[in-house]
Amino acid sequence: MEAKSPFAKVVIHGLLVLGSVLFLFPLIWMVSTSVKPVSQTQEMPPRMFPYAEVMDAQDGQSYPAVFFRETPEEAEKLVALLERRGEEARIEVEVAGIVKEQRWVPATAIREPPVWRWENYISAITYKMEELGYIPFVRYGKNTLYIAILSVLGTVLSNALVAYGFARIMWPGRNVAFAVTIATMMIPFPVLMVPVYVIFKNLGWIGTPKPLWVPAFLGSAFNIFLLRQFFMSLPFELSDAAKIDGCSEFRIFRDVIMPLAKPALAVVALFNFMYVWNDFLGPLIYLTDQKTYTLAYGLQAYQSQHGGTPWPLVMAAASIVVLPVIIVFFLAQKTFIQGITVTGMKN
Amino acid sequence: MPPMPHSVPPKRPSGLTRVQKQDLRNAMLFISPWIVGFVGLMAYPIVMSIYYSLCDFSVLQAPQFVGAANYRELASDDVFRRAMSNTFVYAAAAIPLGIVLAFIIAMLLNTGVKGMAVYRTIFFLPSLVPAIAMGILWLWIFNGKSGILNYLVQSASRPVGWATLGLLLISPLFLAWFLGRSLGDDGKLCRWGALAGAVAGFGLVGLGWKVGWIGSLTTLELNPPSWLSDTFWVKPAFILMSLWGTGHAVVIYLAGLQNVPVHLYEAADLDGANWWEKTRNVTVPMMSPVILFNGIMAIIGTFNFFAIPFVMAPGGQPARSAYFLAVNLFDNAFLYLRMGYASAMAWILFLIVFLLTMLAMKLSEKHVHYGGS
């Protein structure tokens, strides 16, 4: 349907812009919170963007706030900068709790805080580093990538093989076997959750990432279905010609079909990557040691440890988990949309 | 259907030709990963799940057969019943609202507007956000004290009040005009109707002023709840979040809309159908299989709704009003280590989803049109 009248066009654009604002706002709010100092996240009315901080001094006036570090070992604290003269600056420091004292300090001891606190991201990433002996986010990122790479590899390989067996070779009982495969999609995960856990427990895999990637090498009904549909659509003359040339079934699979199936394989790989990246229940069940956490799971631990107080850090951590997904989406947007369309329409 | 090689079906399985035997052997090699997966991670677990559901099983000790005791206990488990009703309430609101919202957005996108791909990307972005990040982000948005949502609700108080007032003023006018038009499509009647409506509108507002509630509209102060700690508002909060993630369905509906054959609309145009008639008689029937499929996927998704309530409402707080079936099941299995009980719960869950799916198919039988193009 084409919108004809200019009035209708304006209304449609208006509604879409309104909708876009509503859909984008939470994400923008996440990023905007992540670059604010804590104090600016608790204000009413809230402001969209961070602004330069000020501090009230004892004389009742507002002065710009700066970071002050007394000795190199000490943590930075926020103080009011009263004036700056050459290499020296006069600040008001809180001493022993409530008493405030004015002091001249060398200009090198103070640092003007950036308005946009991108350093929140560094704080979020390196938080708790001393206790653990590693940087949690880097560690979790590595764990996630390790599982994701193996899982994507396994998913593409196993499902392509199985789908080929269902699509390009004729064998007695094939249709029944395929129907059974499709029927397994109806079994909800909660039914399998307990017995599969018991299996992995008996194998001694609880606490290791194995339960999260080994099953990928055994195929999954949904991906088999998806790839089978695609393999069926490739002309069978290709296989026949290769067979006449004396190719084995496996060589036809590897040299003829796989190169042609790249778009479908990309969809399967992409969806699997997203699945692993977002998976929460799997790590929650199988990972017991904090060292082995994935990013999505680590994020939850991070949030619950903080009890949600320093929102800028929590939002920075959340942004770090969201960002790669969005980057992957933009890099492979076409494949993505195609994949969703195919999986949603062909029933 | 593409042509199949060797499409002669074997007459006697025992008497396969050499080529057929070779094909069978090859096929078994190709599907061997799935055979292992199917047996090891599907068939065997399903059987074991049935067995565990009849046992007292804590994982630490061997399962002890107790018959139907778990199922009997489920029937009288108040927490389970609570989780069940919560899940049904959530499903009954979130699924239809999600379908309608996604469908409306898809229809707007399908009008051939400029920048369709950009809008589509924007609507799709939120559904990319991992459930955990989504939960944490919305914890912050819903925050009772310094959450942005409550600030927005509060600052919308006055405009909402004035808009309601304006609507009150013009609605009799519009109603009268519409009535006049549908009665006789006669300009005179329309004008008189509108005049009468305007008088009625002002009369109504005057009356309202006298009584006092117009005054309270213009000084309206909306009092937003602290969403996630309010036993009633926690569910609307989750429903709102689910609508935010509806972009996935938008993409699917949009693709479906683009597949509706243009000649159907052209035929409708020839019959003089207006926009609403075309939507009702062409678009919705042609889209019905896609809507049904997505509806069923949404039912399955809702009954597996886990990560977000697990993070945002630990233990189903407040007062178990945000306790959903999947969370209840997880807690029984891995928190209380009642694996047998959890297995029984899983089968009840499966039964519910299965029955709902059947119901959806049955109810839509008359309204779903397959084929066409």
XYZ file of C-alpha atoms in Angstrom:
720
model
C 0.000 0.000 0.000
C 1.326 3.410 -0.907
C 0.479 6.445 1.135
C -0.861 8.991 -1.269
C -1.880 12.227 0.363
C 0.870 14.382 1.861
C -1.201 14.583 5.047
C -1.086 10.807 5.453
C 2.672 10.865 4.856
C 3.204 13.453 7.577
C 1.076 11.450 10.017
C 2.952 8.216 9.232
C 6.355 9.852 9.621
C 5.190 11.514 12.805
C 4.088 8.211 14.321
C 7.276 6.453 13.230
C 9.496 9.198 14.634
C 7.588 9.100 17.921
C 7.923 5.318 18.030
C 11.626 5.497 17.195
C 12.234 7.942 20.020
C 10.433 5.655 22.471
C 12.343 2.589 21.272
C 15.741 4.263 21.252
C 15.388 6.187 24.483
C 16.238 3.372 26.927
C 19.463 2.636 25.047
C 20.423 6.302 24.906
C 19.617 6.625 28.597
C 21.860 3.653 29.319
C 24.836 5.250 27.548
C 24.132 8.699 28.969
C 23.977 7.307 32.528
C 27.192 5.405 31.942
C 29.194 8.610 31.367
C 27.813 10.573 34.332
C 29.305 10.923 37.784
C 27.235 9.133 40.437
C 25.947 12.396 41.896
C 24.291 13.370 38.627
C 22.312 10.140 38.430
C 20.421 10.861 41.624
C 19.185 14.318 40.810
C 15.631 15.390 40.247
C 14.941 16.593 37.618
C 17.400 14.367 35.756
C 19.354 15.804 32.856
C 19.893 14.043 29.555
C 23.618 14.736 29.304
C 26.339 15.075 31.928
C 27.538 18.566 32.788
C 30.548 20.082 34.558
C 30.299 19.497 38.272
C 30.266 22.241 40.874
C 30.705 22.106 44.634
C 29.440 24.333 47.375
C 32.195 25.708 49.581
C 31.891 27.003 53.119
C 31.454 30.571 51.928
C 28.151 29.490 50.368
C 29.322 29.919 46.785
C 29.619 27.272 44.083
C 33.019 26.428 42.663
C 34.094 23.963 39.985
C 34.751 20.502 41.393
C 38.147 18.889 40.754
C 39.829 15.645 41.659
C 42.519 15.942 44.316
C 45.091 13.316 45.213
C 47.206 14.017 48.281
C 49.766 11.248 47.888
C 50.199 8.919 44.901
C 48.879 5.939 46.884
C 45.675 7.650 47.910
C 42.407 7.517 46.000
C 41.243 10.661 44.265
C 38.561 12.701 45.995
C 36.346 15.479 44.764
C 37.081 18.927 46.184
C 36.035 22.503 45.420
C 38.603 24.545 43.451
C 38.491 28.075 44.856
C 41.197 29.666 42.725
C 44.166 28.830 40.600
C 47.350 30.904 40.594
C 50.274 29.821 38.451
C 51.587 26.467 39.583
C 49.421 26.434 42.659
C 45.737 26.025 43.384
C 43.641 26.845 46.422
C 41.176 24.126 47.304
C 38.805 23.367 50.112
C 39.400 19.921 51.588
C 37.278 17.998 53.992
C 39.377 16.973 56.986
C 38.303 14.317 59.472
C 34.757 14.036 58.259
C 32.954 17.356 58.558
C 35.600 20.004 59.090
C 36.528 21.847 55.901
C 39.886 23.468 55.439
C 41.297 25.690 52.703
C 44.689 24.751 51.407
C 47.212 25.710 48.724
C 48.361 22.683 46.763
C 50.545 22.260 43.675
C 48.510 22.309 40.461
C 49.797 18.835 39.600
C 47.900 17.349 42.558
C 44.533 18.285 41.095
C 42.837 17.078 37.946
C 39.816 18.506 36.239
C 37.226 15.758 35.774
C 36.032 15.303 32.221
C 32.383 16.237 31.747
C 31.727 12.968 29.937
C 33.153 10.317 32.239
C 34.293 7.732 29.739
C 36.652 6.571 32.470
C 33.601 4.956 34.096
C 34.108 2.209 31.545
C 37.638 1.583 32.769
C 36.422 1.571 36.373
C 33.661 -0.858 35.486
C 36.039 -3.179 33.667
C 38.790 -3.146 36.264
C 36.530 -3.247 39.295
C 37.514 -5.862 41.911
C 40.772 -6.520 40.100
C 42.936 -6.828 43.244
C 40.704 -9.388 44.940
C 40.500 -11.718 41.994
C 43.921 -11.399 40.502
C 42.517 -10.841 37.027
C 40.439 -8.263 35.174
C 36.935 -9.718 35.287
C 35.634 -8.283 32.051
C 38.650 -9.308 30.029
C 38.505 -12.763 31.568
C 34.765 -13.106 30.993
C 35.155 -11.798 27.470
C 37.776 -14.462 26.765
C 35.552 -17.172 28.268
C 32.616 -16.043 26.168
C 34.677 -15.959 22.987
C 36.101 -19.404 23.706
C 32.615 -20.881 24.081
C 31.233 -18.880 21.166
C 33.961 -19.906 18.714
C 33.688 -23.606 19.548
C 29.907 -23.449 19.581
C 29.627 -21.640 16.240
C 32.131 -24.036 14.692
C 30.240 -27.044 16.015
C 26.856 -25.687 15.022
C 27.855 -24.937 11.433
C 29.711 -28.202 10.952
C 27.253 -30.614 12.548
C 24.071 -29.050 11.241
C 25.413 -28.760 7.713
C 26.358 -32.453 7.736
C 23.047 -33.585 9.169
C 20.978 -31.319 6.954
C 22.865 -32.657 3.936
C 21.971 -36.178 4.990
C 18.317 -35.182 5.197
C 18.190 -33.079 2.040
C 20.514 -34.534 -0.583
C 20.616 -38.270 0.020
C 17.586 -40.489 -0.480
C 17.271 -43.265 2.103
C 14.465 -45.379 3.482
C 12.828 -43.839 6.555
C 14.209 -40.392 5.798
C 10.887 -38.587 6.001
C 9.929 -40.269 9.247
C 13.304 -39.444 10.772
C 12.970 -35.850 9.658
C 9.451 -35.588 11.096
C 10.774 -36.893 14.424
C 13.547 -34.298 14.274
C 11.024 -31.511 13.723
C 8.844 -32.846 16.537
C 11.711 -32.445 19.020
C 11.396 -28.689 18.575
C 8.151 -28.928 20.527
C 9.946 -30.219 23.635
C 10.504 -27.214 25.872
C 13.894 -26.749 27.477
C 12.616 -27.073 31.087
C 11.696 -30.714 30.413
C 15.270 -31.505 29.394
C 16.952 -29.212 31.905
C 17.137 -31.630 34.849
C 18.104 -34.872 33.052
C 20.673 -33.103 30.863
C 22.160 -31.571 33.999
C 22.389 -35.039 35.541
C 24.146 -36.357 32.417
C 26.741 -33.584 32.517
C 27.142 -34.051 36.241
C 27.880 -37.744 35.739
C 30.415 -36.802 33.076
C 32.065 -34.464 35.586
C 31.497 -31.441 33.351
C 29.713 -29.191 35.860
C 31.870 -26.149 36.513
C 33.550 -26.412 33.110
C 32.426 -24.704 29.904
C 31.988 -28.058 28.146
C 28.195 -28.323 28.602
C 27.938 -24.971 26.834
C 29.716 -25.949 23.618
C 29.901 -29.740 23.238
C 26.164 -30.100 22.434
C 26.661 -27.695 19.521
C 28.614 -30.468 17.763
C 25.581 -32.762 17.936
C 23.209 -30.653 15.858
C 19.929 -29.007 16.748
C 16.532 -29.550 15.156
C 15.971 -25.906 14.325
C 19.239 -25.442 12.449
C 18.891 -28.783 10.692
C 15.485 -27.655 9.477
C 16.778 -24.291 8.326
C 19.740 -25.695 6.401
C 17.751 -28.573 4.956
C 15.295 -26.102 3.415
C 18.204 -24.299 1.825
C 19.972 -27.442 0.595
C 16.738 -28.682 -0.991
C 16.521 -25.494 -3.032
C 19.912 -26.080 -4.681
C 19.641 -27.799 -8.083
C 20.128 -31.560 -7.883
C 21.811 -31.589 -11.293
C 24.935 -30.250 -9.530
C 25.200 -33.389 -7.413
C 24.428 -35.676 -10.337
C 27.121 -34.068 -12.465
C 29.664 -34.388 -9.672
C 28.694 -38.005 -9.146
C 29.250 -38.790 -12.808
C 32.687 -37.229 -12.407
C 33.293 -39.813 -9.689
C 33.031 -37.554 -6.623
C 32.241 -39.180 -3.306
C 29.249 -37.967 -1.329
C 31.535 -36.178 1.119
C 33.382 -34.392 -1.668
C 30.079 -33.219 -3.154
C 29.165 -31.914 0.279
C 32.469 -30.153 0.802
C 33.258 -28.852 -2.680
C 29.853 -28.319 -4.272
C 27.200 -27.709 -1.658
C 29.085 -25.955 1.160
C 30.420 -23.111 -1.036
C 26.894 -22.487 -2.352
C 25.373 -22.595 1.137
C 27.462 -19.744 2.543
C 24.511 -17.349 3.069
C 22.492 -19.961 4.964
C 25.544 -21.012 6.980
C 26.128 -17.357 7.838
C 22.594 -17.078 9.227
C 23.062 -20.174 11.369
C 26.484 -19.003 12.593
C 25.227 -15.527 13.387
C 22.209 -16.716 15.333
C 24.323 -19.175 17.264
C 26.843 -16.487 18.151
C 24.042 -14.250 19.396
C 22.572 -17.119 21.347
C 25.837 -17.912 23.120
C 26.560 -14.256 23.774
C 23.126 -13.678 25.314
C 22.751 -17.021 27.053
C 22.082 -16.657 30.746
C 20.412 -19.866 31.860
C 23.209 -22.142 30.556
C 26.041 -20.425 32.441
C 23.773 -20.067 35.486
C 23.260 -23.827 35.619
C 26.676 -25.102 34.611
C 29.275 -22.539 35.651
C 30.152 -22.614 39.327
C 33.546 -20.926 39.430
C 33.645 -17.165 39.029
C 36.765 -17.497 36.857
C 34.784 -19.325 34.179
C 31.834 -16.893 33.938
C 30.669 -15.521 30.615
C 30.034 -11.823 30.053
C 26.236 -11.975 30.258
C 26.411 -14.038 33.421
C 29.224 -11.947 34.882
C 27.095 -8.866 34.323
C 24.406 -10.300 36.565
C 26.917 -11.128 39.278
C 28.327 -7.626 38.915
C 24.902 -6.070 39.311
C 23.854 -8.144 42.283
C 27.151 -7.466 44.088
C 26.723 -3.763 43.637
C 23.129 -3.936 44.744
C 22.569 -1.489 41.936
C 24.048 1.543 43.680
C 26.708 3.068 41.401
C 24.454 3.166 38.372
C 27.033 4.741 36.039
C 29.353 1.759 36.509
C 26.535 -0.759 36.156
C 25.308 0.969 32.993
C 28.852 1.088 31.615
C 29.156 -2.659 32.196
C 25.787 -3.252 30.520
C 26.838 -1.116 27.543
C 29.990 -3.197 27.173
C 27.855 -6.349 26.916
C 25.377 -4.779 24.480
C 27.892 -3.089 22.191
C 29.399 -6.150 20.441
C 25.930 -7.449 19.597
C 24.999 -4.166 17.987
C 28.298 -4.025 16.082
C 27.759 -7.573 14.784
C 24.252 -6.601 13.768
C 25.388 -3.609 11.761
C 28.157 -5.611 10.076
C 25.754 -8.347 9.022
C 22.455 -6.518 8.899
C 21.299 -8.026 5.629
C 22.051 -11.606 6.655
C 20.315 -10.937 9.928
C 17.080 -9.594 8.545
C 16.996 -12.387 5.977
C 17.528 -14.992 8.655
C 14.773 -13.688 10.879
C 12.420 -13.426 7.960
C 13.075 -16.988 6.856
C 12.786 -18.481 10.337
C 9.624 -16.547 11.064
C 7.775 -17.162 7.827
C 8.497 -20.723 6.805
C 6.465 -22.807 9.167
C 9.245 -29.571 -4.491
C 12.583 -30.006 -6.226
C 13.221 -33.297 -7.951
C 14.992 -35.886 -5.847
C 17.775 -38.155 -6.991
C 17.076 -41.863 -6.985
C 13.469 -41.041 -6.260
C 12.396 -44.648 -6.691
C 11.348 -45.739 -3.208
C 12.745 -49.090 -2.133
C 10.049 -51.744 -2.349
C 11.597 -54.171 0.085
C 13.928 -52.638 2.706
C 15.768 -55.930 2.928
C 16.486 -56.028 -0.745
C 18.261 -52.727 -1.290
C 20.368 -52.283 -4.361
C 24.061 -51.644 -4.033
C 23.579 -47.912 -4.666
C 20.769 -47.710 -2.148
C 22.852 -49.475 0.467
C 25.687 -47.091 -0.166
C 23.313 -44.124 0.096
C 21.951 -45.403 3.370
C 25.454 -45.860 4.746
C 26.454 -42.363 3.607
C 23.306 -40.825 5.041
C 23.884 -42.472 8.406
C 27.428 -41.089 8.426
C 26.158 -37.609 7.613
C 23.442 -37.593 10.247
C 25.535 -39.410 12.866
C 26.096 -36.251 14.973
C 22.349 -35.813 15.226
C 21.807 -39.484 16.077
C 24.130 -39.046 19.044
C 22.497 -35.734 19.946
C 18.989 -37.050 19.540
C 19.551 -40.137 21.624
C 21.836 -38.558 24.237
C 20.324 -35.108 24.665
C 16.701 -35.677 23.631
C 15.275 -39.178 23.783
C 17.126 -40.414 26.860
C 16.529 -37.153 28.810
C 12.818 -37.228 27.942
C 12.487 -40.748 29.311
C 14.543 -39.836 32.376
C 12.484 -36.701 32.923
C 9.311 -38.782 33.073
C 11.034 -41.147 35.490
C 12.411 -38.344 37.701
C 8.984 -36.721 37.823
C 7.810 -39.864 39.636
C 10.729 -39.781 42.058
C 12.090 -37.963 45.031
C 15.423 -36.864 43.598
C 17.960 -34.411 44.961
C 20.874 -35.201 42.573
C 23.050 -35.893 45.620
C 21.321 -39.235 46.197
C 19.873 -41.803 43.842
C 16.243 -41.144 42.835
C 13.584 -42.804 44.984
C 10.358 -43.828 43.341
C 7.334 -42.129 44.914
C 4.665 -42.579 42.253
C 2.425 -39.616 41.498
C 3.281 -37.835 44.755
C 4.978 -34.929 42.988
C 1.962 -34.310 40.785
C -0.354 -34.511 43.793
C 1.796 -32.006 45.641
C 1.766 -29.666 42.639
C -2.028 -29.633 42.717
C -1.954 -28.153 46.202
C 1.210 -26.033 45.926
C 0.208 -22.414 46.515
C 3.482 -21.009 45.207
C 3.139 -23.002 41.991
C -0.442 -21.826 41.624
C 0.717 -18.269 42.158
C 3.429 -18.637 39.534
C 0.887 -20.140 37.166
C -1.602 -17.294 37.525
C 1.200 -14.709 37.221
C 2.382 -16.320 34.005
C -1.135 -16.458 32.585
C -1.840 -12.814 33.430
C 1.449 -11.777 31.869
C 0.840 -13.908 28.762
C -2.742 -12.696 28.348
C -1.586 -9.087 28.257
C 1.877 -9.216 26.720
C 1.148 -11.525 23.769
C -1.871 -9.718 22.238
C -0.394 -6.276 22.928
C 2.894 -7.352 21.373
C 1.168 -8.696 18.259
C -0.940 -5.560 17.805
C 1.962 -3.172 18.386
C 4.333 -5.058 16.078
C 1.638 -5.298 13.420
C 0.863 -1.583 13.562
C 4.545 -0.667 13.304
C 5.020 -3.108 10.410
C 2.011 -1.624 8.596
C 3.346 1.889 9.056
C 6.709 0.742 7.691
C 5.029 -0.918 4.738
C 3.396 2.263 3.465
C 6.448 2.972 1.336
C 7.794 5.697 3.630
C 11.237 7.071 2.978
C 13.870 5.690 5.345
C 12.002 2.445 5.987
C 15.250 0.527 6.553
C 16.422 3.093 9.101
C 13.173 2.943 11.068
C 13.235 -0.839 10.894
C 16.749 -0.912 12.333
C 15.699 1.401 15.168
C 12.696 -0.741 16.080
C 14.818 -3.865 15.877
C 17.749 -2.675 18.021
C 16.141 -3.262 21.444
C 15.460 -6.910 20.656
C 19.216 -7.393 20.223
C 19.914 -6.407 23.817
C 20.841 -9.472 25.909
C 18.167 -10.293 28.481
C 20.503 -9.561 31.391
C 21.556 -6.179 30.094
C 17.899 -5.458 29.372
C 16.907 -6.402 32.918
C 19.598 -4.238 34.464
C 18.827 -1.305 32.214
C 15.129 -1.405 33.081
C 15.867 -1.816 36.790
C 17.401 1.610 36.466
C 14.591 3.061 34.357
C 11.899 1.748 36.723
C 13.834 2.859 39.817
C 11.267 4.378 42.191
C 13.421 7.245 43.491
C 15.610 8.418 40.660
C 14.301 6.408 37.730
C 13.687 8.326 34.527
C 10.264 6.771 33.896
C 8.703 8.187 37.029
C 10.177 11.580 36.300
C 8.633 11.471 32.819
C 5.269 10.350 34.193
C 5.297 13.157 36.732
C 6.252 15.806 34.236
C 3.587 14.554 31.839
C 0.892 15.218 34.454
C -0.131 18.672 33.293
C -0.039 17.978 29.538
C -2.094 14.833 30.093
C -4.616 16.863 32.078
C -4.886 19.543 29.412
C -5.088 16.982 26.612
C -7.950 15.232 28.415
C -9.680 18.566 28.746
C -9.207 19.285 25.053
C -10.517 15.871 24.102
C -13.572 16.425 26.267
C -14.168 19.705 24.478
C -13.913 18.455 20.928
C -15.296 14.952 21.286
C -19.020 15.922 21.283
C -18.323 18.113 18.275
C -16.643 15.319 16.414
C -19.295 12.834 17.457
C -22.102 15.088 16.236
C -20.339 15.687 12.920
C -19.781 11.997 12.445
C -23.390 11.216 13.333
C -24.650 13.825 10.883
C -22.448 12.437 8.145
C -23.490 8.864 8.626
C -27.160 9.824 8.836
C -27.465 11.567 5.538
C -24.171 12.803 4.108
C -25.868 16.142 3.903
C -23.770 19.250 4.513
C -26.496 21.083 6.368
C -27.076 18.313 8.865
C -23.327 18.109 9.427
C -22.988 21.782 10.207
C -25.958 21.837 12.543
C -24.734 18.695 14.184
C -21.306 20.193 14.701
C -22.825 23.342 16.165
C -24.969 21.296 18.525
C -21.885 19.271 19.448
C -19.868 22.380 20.145
C -22.614 23.739 22.389
C -22.829 20.385 24.143
C -19.035 20.309 24.554
C -18.879 23.729 26.140
C -21.896 22.852 28.260
C -20.138 19.729 29.481
C -16.943 21.619 30.278
C -18.945 24.348 31.998
C -20.687 21.759 34.102
C -17.361 20.104 34.874
C -15.933 23.447 35.915
C -18.849 24.043 38.225
C -18.471 20.617 39.828
C -14.739 21.104 40.172
C -13.051 18.292 38.325
C -11.967 20.444 35.408
C -9.867 22.412 37.828
C -8.226 19.265 39.076
C -7.490 18.205 35.481
C -5.460 21.340 34.795
C -3.531 20.882 38.027
C -3.283 17.118 37.645
C -0.517 15.434 39.622
C 0.084 11.878 38.476
C 1.524 9.783 41.251
C 3.695 7.127 39.619
C 4.141 3.834 41.443
C 7.519 2.432 42.411
C 7.059 -0.143 39.694
C 9.147 -3.102 40.708
C 8.287 -3.013 44.397
C 4.556 -2.672 43.882
C 2.583 -5.930 43.829
C 0.270 -4.647 41.111
C 2.552 -2.536 38.930
C 5.361 -5.059 38.653
C 3.449 -6.978 35.963
C 2.615 -3.932 33.826
C 6.296 -3.064 34.139
C 7.296 -6.431 32.663
C 4.664 -6.096 29.955
C 6.000 -2.670 29.018
C 9.499 -4.155 28.746
C 8.250 -6.974 26.563
C 6.729 -4.429 24.177
C 10.110 -2.743 23.924
C 11.561 -5.994 22.586
C 8.920 -6.489 19.926
C 11.177 -5.487 17.019
C 11.827 -9.093 16.088
C 8.148 -9.570 15.272
C 8.090 -6.259 13.374
C 10.752 -7.557 10.987
C 8.808 -10.774 10.388
C 5.472 -9.039 9.853
C 7.063 -6.510 7.549
C 8.499 -9.265 5.367
C 5.079 -10.921 5.344
C 3.354 -7.680 4.350
C 5.778 -7.221 1.490
C 4.770 -10.667 0.232
C 1.067 -9.856 0.035
C 0.333 -9.801 -3.717
C -0.304 -6.286 -4.999
C -3.106 -7.435 -7.303
C -5.309 -8.145 -4.280
C -5.097 -4.490 -3.264
C -5.712 -3.405 -6.843
C -8.833 -5.548 -6.967
C -9.985 -4.051 -3.674
C -9.336 -0.581 -5.067
C -11.534 -1.370 -8.059
C -14.287 -2.377 -5.646
C -13.908 0.998 -3.985
C -12.626 -0.372 -0.698
C -11.219 2.156 1.753
C -8.070 1.741 3.847
C -9.813 0.034 6.750
C -11.678 -2.412 4.502
C -8.459 -3.314 2.713
C -6.701 -3.904 6.012
C -9.489 -6.063 7.359
C -10.296 -8.040 4.245
C -6.931 -8.340 2.500
C -3.986 -7.638 4.807
C -5.069 -9.450 7.952
C -6.339 -12.623 6.207
C -3.210 -12.825 4.053
C -1.036 -12.358 7.124
C -2.953 -14.773 9.335
C -0.532 -17.739 9.030
C 2.415 -15.496 9.971
C 0.464 -14.021 12.888
C -0.540 -17.472 14.115
C 3.012 -18.772 13.881
C 4.385 -15.802 15.791
C 1.609 -16.050 18.334
C 2.540 -19.657 19.052
C 6.220 -18.748 19.312
C 5.231 -15.997 21.760
C 3.262 -18.486 23.890
C 6.292 -20.785 24.076
C 8.563 -17.827 24.834
C 6.294 -16.533 27.585
C 6.163 -19.843 29.397
C 9.963 -19.969 29.249
C 10.208 -16.349 30.460
C 13.156 -16.632 32.830
C 16.207 -14.379 32.722
C 14.455 -11.036 33.106
C 12.276 -11.884 36.135
C 15.184 -13.836 37.648
C 17.367 -10.732 37.592
C 14.778 -8.016 38.151
C 12.555 -9.695 40.728
C 14.654 -12.180 42.715
C 12.368 -14.723 44.346
C 9.410 -13.132 42.587
C 9.418 -10.079 44.829
C 7.324 -8.262 45.842
C 5.237 -10.927 47.573
C 5.688 -13.448 44.746
C 3.676 -11.234 42.403
C 6.484 -11.443 39.828
C 7.152 -15.150 40.285
C 6.852 -16.886 36.926
C 6.641 -20.584 36.113
C 10.113 -20.946 34.639
C 11.668 -19.224 37.664
C 9.657 -21.389 40.053
C 10.879 -24.454 38.183
C 14.493 -23.343 38.246
C 14.328 -22.606 41.974
C 12.886 -26.032 42.715
C 15.520 -27.787 40.629
C 18.676 -25.885 41.494
C 17.934 -23.937 44.670
C 15.935 -26.484 46.687
C 17.448 -29.420 44.753
C 14.023 -30.979 44.261
C 14.792 -32.302 40.790
C 11.914 -34.776 40.732
C 9.412 -32.127 41.691
C 10.867 -29.747 39.089
C 10.561 -32.466 36.426
C 6.892 -32.933 37.241
C 6.478 -29.181 36.950
C 8.217 -29.215 33.565
C 5.731 -31.758 32.248
C 2.799 -29.673 33.464
C 4.407 -26.712 31.738
C 4.779 -28.726 28.549
C 1.150 -29.806 28.756
C -0.035 -26.202 29.159
C 2.020 -24.955 26.222
C 0.849 -27.877 24.116
C -2.820 -27.291 24.950
C -2.534 -23.557 24.354
C -0.904 -24.196 20.985
C -3.688 -26.602 20.052
C -6.244 -24.057 21.230
C -4.637 -21.311 19.159
C -4.676 -23.545 16.082
C -8.270 -24.608 16.686
C -9.567 -21.100 17.345
C -7.825 -19.716 14.310
C -8.863 -22.539 11.989
C -11.626 -20.482 10.452
C -9.579 -17.314 10.277
C -6.250 -18.506 9.006
C -5.882 -18.613 5.257
C -3.043 -20.665 3.923
C -1.803 -20.472 0.393
C -3.035 -17.746 -1.890
C -0.014 -16.856 -3.925
